[in-house]
């Protein structure tokens, strides 16, 4: 489910079961997807914090049940709780910075029913970008500073399953 939302692709669970070659049958994938959807209350517009929280929680369940190896998920080294805390701090920092941007730079889309002529829309969009500037790397665009991570000073708090799930 996370892969479907993150990549914004239409994928069938049967495709995932083929990837795992029998280690993860379709019935099990469907059950986990329903569990995940229930955890996020069927809201597929998941914040980065919620995504990271449930990603690591489901990953730890998978590991604890010893259902197989995690090589299908590994890029180099799997992140741990400390990595999740750092991601949370970075994510919150980014969300605060994005709030400081002027509204035209934050806008993601326009409705078709807008009364603004299309030529004016194009002009307005290009006014905020400099097409002659040299390309920038991701590191130059996003200043990833970790304010605090780990220990008691971290704003990330893992609360575990909600009361609703413990009944």
mmCIF file of C-alpha atoms in Angstrom:
data_model
loop_
_atom_site.group_PDB
_atom_site.id
_atom_site.type_symbol
_atom_site.label_atom_id
_atom_site.label_comp_id
_atom_site.label_asym_id
_atom_site.label_seq_id
_atom_site.Cartn_x
_atom_site.Cartn_y
_atom_site.Cartn_z
ATOM 1 C CA UNK A 1 0.000 0.000 0.000
ATOM 2 C CA UNK A 2 2.801 2.385 0.880
ATOM 3 C CA UNK A 3 4.476 1.715 -2.448
ATOM 4 C CA UNK A 4 1.229 2.391 -4.288
ATOM 5 C CA UNK A 5 0.708 5.716 -2.528
ATOM 6 C CA UNK A 6 4.338 6.810 -2.541
ATOM 7 C CA UNK A 7 4.942 6.027 -6.225
ATOM 8 C CA UNK A 8 1.397 7.098 -7.207
ATOM 9 C CA UNK A 9 1.063 3.991 -9.365
ATOM 10 C CA UNK A 10 -1.787 1.635 -9.988
ATOM 11 C CA UNK A 11 -0.431 -1.719 -8.893
ATOM 12 C CA UNK A 12 -2.150 -4.977 -8.073
ATOM 13 C CA UNK A 13 -1.329 -6.908 -4.928
ATOM 14 C CA UNK A 14 -0.883 -9.966 -7.141
ATOM 15 C CA UNK A 15 2.212 -8.252 -8.590
ATOM 16 C CA UNK A 16 3.708 -7.921 -5.115
ATOM 17 C CA UNK A 17 3.055 -11.591 -4.343
ATOM 18 C CA UNK A 18 4.947 -12.545 -7.522
ATOM 19 C CA UNK A 19 7.913 -10.435 -6.410
ATOM 20 C CA UNK A 20 8.146 -12.341 -3.123
ATOM 21 C CA UNK A 21 8.012 -15.761 -4.847
ATOM 22 C CA UNK A 22 5.617 -17.386 -2.379
ATOM 23 C CA UNK A 23 7.150 -15.886 0.770
ATOM 24 C CA UNK A 24 4.284 -13.429 0.907
ATOM 25 C CA UNK A 25 1.052 -14.891 -0.504
ATOM 26 C CA UNK A 26 -1.624 -12.644 -1.973
ATOM 27 C CA UNK A 27 -4.014 -13.328 0.908
ATOM 28 C CA UNK A 28 -1.404 -12.109 3.417
ATOM 29 C CA UNK A 29 -0.647 -8.964 1.385
ATOM 30 C CA UNK A 30 -4.360 -8.163 1.203
ATOM 31 C CA UNK A 31 -4.699 -8.616 4.983
ATOM 32 C CA UNK A 32 -1.708 -6.343 5.679
ATOM 33 C CA UNK A 33 -3.043 -3.726 3.289
ATOM 34 C CA UNK A 34 -6.374 -3.718 5.133
ATOM 35 C CA UNK A 35 -4.526 -3.417 8.450
ATOM 36 C CA UNK A 36 -2.545 -0.468 7.116
ATOM 37 C CA UNK A 37 -5.658 1.231 5.728
ATOM 38 C CA UNK A 38 -7.372 0.766 9.077
ATOM 39 C CA UNK A 39 -4.382 2.294 10.891
ATOM 40 C CA UNK A 40 -4.503 5.419 8.728
ATOM 41 C CA UNK A 41 -8.308 5.443 8.894
ATOM 42 C CA UNK A 42 -8.521 4.996 5.117
ATOM 43 C CA UNK A 43 -6.849 8.354 4.527
ATOM 44 C CA UNK A 44 -4.333 7.764 1.744
ATOM 45 C CA UNK A 45 -3.050 11.315 1.978
ATOM 46 C CA UNK A 46 -0.643 10.342 4.719
ATOM 47 C CA UNK A 47 1.702 12.884 6.254
ATOM 48 C CA UNK A 48 5.404 12.104 6.177
ATOM 49 C CA UNK A 49 5.377 11.576 9.945
ATOM 50 C CA UNK A 50 2.528 9.057 9.815
ATOM 51 C CA UNK A 51 4.069 7.300 6.833
ATOM 52 C CA UNK A 52 7.385 6.862 8.640
ATOM 53 C CA UNK A 53 5.675 5.783 11.874
ATOM 54 C CA UNK A 54 3.613 3.029 10.277
ATOM 55 C CA UNK A 55 6.366 2.020 7.857
ATOM 56 C CA UNK A 56 8.739 1.234 10.703
ATOM 57 C CA UNK A 57 6.008 -0.327 12.819
ATOM 58 C CA UNK A 58 4.940 -2.706 10.038
ATOM 59 C CA UNK A 59 8.557 -3.443 9.222
ATOM 60 C CA UNK A 60 9.282 -4.391 12.837
ATOM 61 C CA UNK A 61 6.199 -6.653 12.900
ATOM 62 C CA UNK A 62 7.456 -8.340 9.744
ATOM 63 C CA UNK A 63 10.890 -8.847 11.291
ATOM 64 C CA UNK A 64 9.533 -10.111 14.619
ATOM 65 C CA UNK A 65 7.307 -12.688 12.916
ATOM 66 C CA UNK A 66 10.340 -13.898 10.932
ATOM 67 C CA UNK A 67 8.308 -14.131 7.744
ATOM 68 C CA UNK A 68 11.399 -14.057 5.589
ATOM 69 C CA UNK A 69 14.240 -11.781 4.702
ATOM 70 C CA UNK A 70 13.803 -8.081 4.048
ATOM 71 C CA UNK A 71 16.073 -7.935 1.018
ATOM 72 C CA UNK A 72 13.181 -6.818 -1.181
ATOM 73 C CA UNK A 73 12.962 -3.643 0.923
ATOM 74 C CA UNK A 74 16.659 -2.951 1.414
ATOM 75 C CA UNK A 75 18.433 -0.397 -0.702
ATOM 76 C CA UNK A 76 21.695 -0.502 1.230
ATOM 77 C CA UNK A 77 20.947 -0.609 4.922
ATOM 78 C CA UNK A 78 17.486 -0.569 6.448
ATOM 79 C CA UNK A 79 16.644 2.435 8.584
ATOM 80 C CA UNK A 80 16.100 1.935 12.275
ATOM 81 C CA UNK A 81 14.190 3.909 14.895
ATOM 82 C CA UNK A 82 17.018 6.442 15.108
ATOM 83 C CA UNK A 83 16.780 6.951 11.358
ATOM 84 C CA UNK A 84 13.028 7.431 11.716
ATOM 85 C CA UNK A 85 13.579 10.096 14.364
ATOM 86 C CA UNK A 86 15.995 11.959 12.124
ATOM 87 C CA UNK A 87 13.564 11.736 9.212
ATOM 88 C CA UNK A 88 10.818 13.104 11.469
ATOM 89 C CA UNK A 89 12.899 16.114 12.507
ATOM 90 C CA UNK A 90 13.874 16.838 8.910
ATOM 91 C CA UNK A 91 10.274 16.478 7.781
ATOM 92 C CA UNK A 92 8.979 18.869 10.452
ATOM 93 C CA UNK A 93 11.694 21.377 9.569
ATOM 94 C CA UNK A 94 10.721 21.201 5.902
ATOM 95 C CA UNK A 95 7.012 21.607 6.719
ATOM 96 C CA UNK A 96 7.789 24.739 8.758
ATOM 97 C CA UNK A 97 9.879 26.209 5.928
ATOM 98 C CA UNK A 98 7.180 25.535 3.337
ATOM 99 C CA UNK A 99 4.664 27.457 5.472
ATOM 100 C CA UNK A 100 6.911 30.534 5.232
ATOM 101 C CA UNK A 101 6.819 30.598 1.421
ATOM 102 C CA UNK A 102 4.496 33.111 -0.224
ATOM 103 C CA UNK A 103 1.215 31.537 -1.431
ATOM 104 C CA UNK A 104 2.015 31.584 -5.201
ATOM 105 C CA UNK A 105 5.098 29.432 -4.602
ATOM 106 C CA UNK A 106 3.151 26.976 -2.448
ATOM 107 C CA UNK A 107 0.307 26.495 -4.908
ATOM 108 C CA UNK A 108 0.196 22.985 -6.324
ATOM 109 C CA UNK A 109 -2.576 23.208 -8.894
ATOM 110 C CA UNK A 110 -5.333 25.330 -10.362
ATOM 111 C CA UNK A 111 -8.902 24.460 -11.114
ATOM 112 C CA UNK A 112 -10.060 24.413 -14.715
ATOM 113 C CA UNK A 113 -12.993 26.619 -13.808
ATOM 114 C CA UNK A 114 -10.621 29.457 -12.910
ATOM 115 C CA UNK A 115 -11.645 32.770 -14.464
ATOM 116 C CA UNK A 116 -8.018 33.661 -15.262
ATOM 117 C CA UNK A 117 -7.123 33.427 -18.984
ATOM 118 C CA UNK A 118 -4.680 30.612 -19.761
ATOM 119 C CA UNK A 119 -1.951 32.961 -21.087
ATOM 120 C CA UNK A 120 -1.958 34.831 -17.795
ATOM 121 C CA UNK A 121 -1.621 31.548 -15.889
ATOM 122 C CA UNK A 122 1.474 30.604 -17.889
ATOM 123 C CA UNK A 123 3.009 34.066 -17.378
ATOM 124 C CA UNK A 124 2.329 33.920 -13.653
ATOM 125 C CA UNK A 125 3.893 30.458 -13.283
ATOM 126 C CA UNK A 126 7.104 31.464 -15.104
ATOM 127 C CA UNK A 127 7.400 34.694 -13.154
ATOM 128 C CA UNK A 128 8.467 32.663 -10.107
ATOM 129 C CA UNK A 129 11.124 30.588 -11.833
ATOM 130 C CA UNK A 130 14.385 31.655 -13.392
ATOM 131 C CA UNK A 131 14.908 29.494 -16.455
ATOM 132 C CA UNK A 132 18.444 30.824 -17.010
ATOM 133 C CA UNK A 133 19.739 29.670 -13.627
ATOM 134 C CA UNK A 134 22.117 26.686 -13.618
ATOM 135 C CA UNK A 135 20.610 23.385 -12.473
ATOM 136 C CA UNK A 136 20.879 22.692 -8.756
ATOM 137 C CA UNK A 137 21.375 19.426 -6.951
ATOM 138 C CA UNK A 138 18.869 18.152 -4.417
ATOM 139 C CA UNK A 139 21.313 18.917 -1.596
ATOM 140 C CA UNK A 140 21.468 22.558 -2.704
ATOM 141 C CA UNK A 141 17.700 22.863 -2.855
ATOM 142 C CA UNK A 142 16.924 21.202 0.453
ATOM 143 C CA UNK A 143 19.105 22.105 3.407
ATOM 144 C CA UNK A 144 18.757 19.010 5.537
ATOM 145 C CA UNK A 145 19.802 20.021 8.997
ATOM 146 C CA UNK A 146 19.061 17.715 11.869
ATOM 147 C CA UNK A 147 18.200 19.959 14.827
ATOM 148 C CA UNK A 148 17.887 17.193 17.361
ATOM 149 C CA UNK A 149 17.475 13.497 16.952
ATOM 150 C CA UNK A 150 17.245 10.739 19.487
ATOM 151 C CA UNK A 151 17.265 10.902 23.244
ATOM 152 C CA UNK A 152 14.668 12.775 25.246
ATOM 153 C CA UNK A 153 15.001 15.991 23.248
ATOM 154 C CA UNK A 154 13.469 14.504 20.109
ATOM 155 C CA UNK A 155 9.988 15.690 19.163
ATOM 156 C CA UNK A 156 9.261 12.212 17.754
ATOM 157 C CA UNK A 157 7.236 10.184 20.177
ATOM 158 C CA UNK A 158 6.210 6.646 19.391
ATOM 159 C CA UNK A 159 2.906 5.937 21.061
ATOM 160 C CA UNK A 160 2.447 2.444 19.728
ATOM 161 C CA UNK A 161 -0.971 1.175 18.794
ATOM 162 C CA UNK A 162 -3.874 3.413 19.632
ATOM 163 C CA UNK A 163 -6.374 2.384 22.278
ATOM 164 C CA UNK A 164 -8.768 1.392 19.524
ATOM 165 C CA UNK A 165 -6.356 -1.299 18.299
ATOM 166 C CA UNK A 166 -5.546 -2.681 21.729
ATOM 167 C CA UNK A 167 -9.125 -3.737 22.486
#
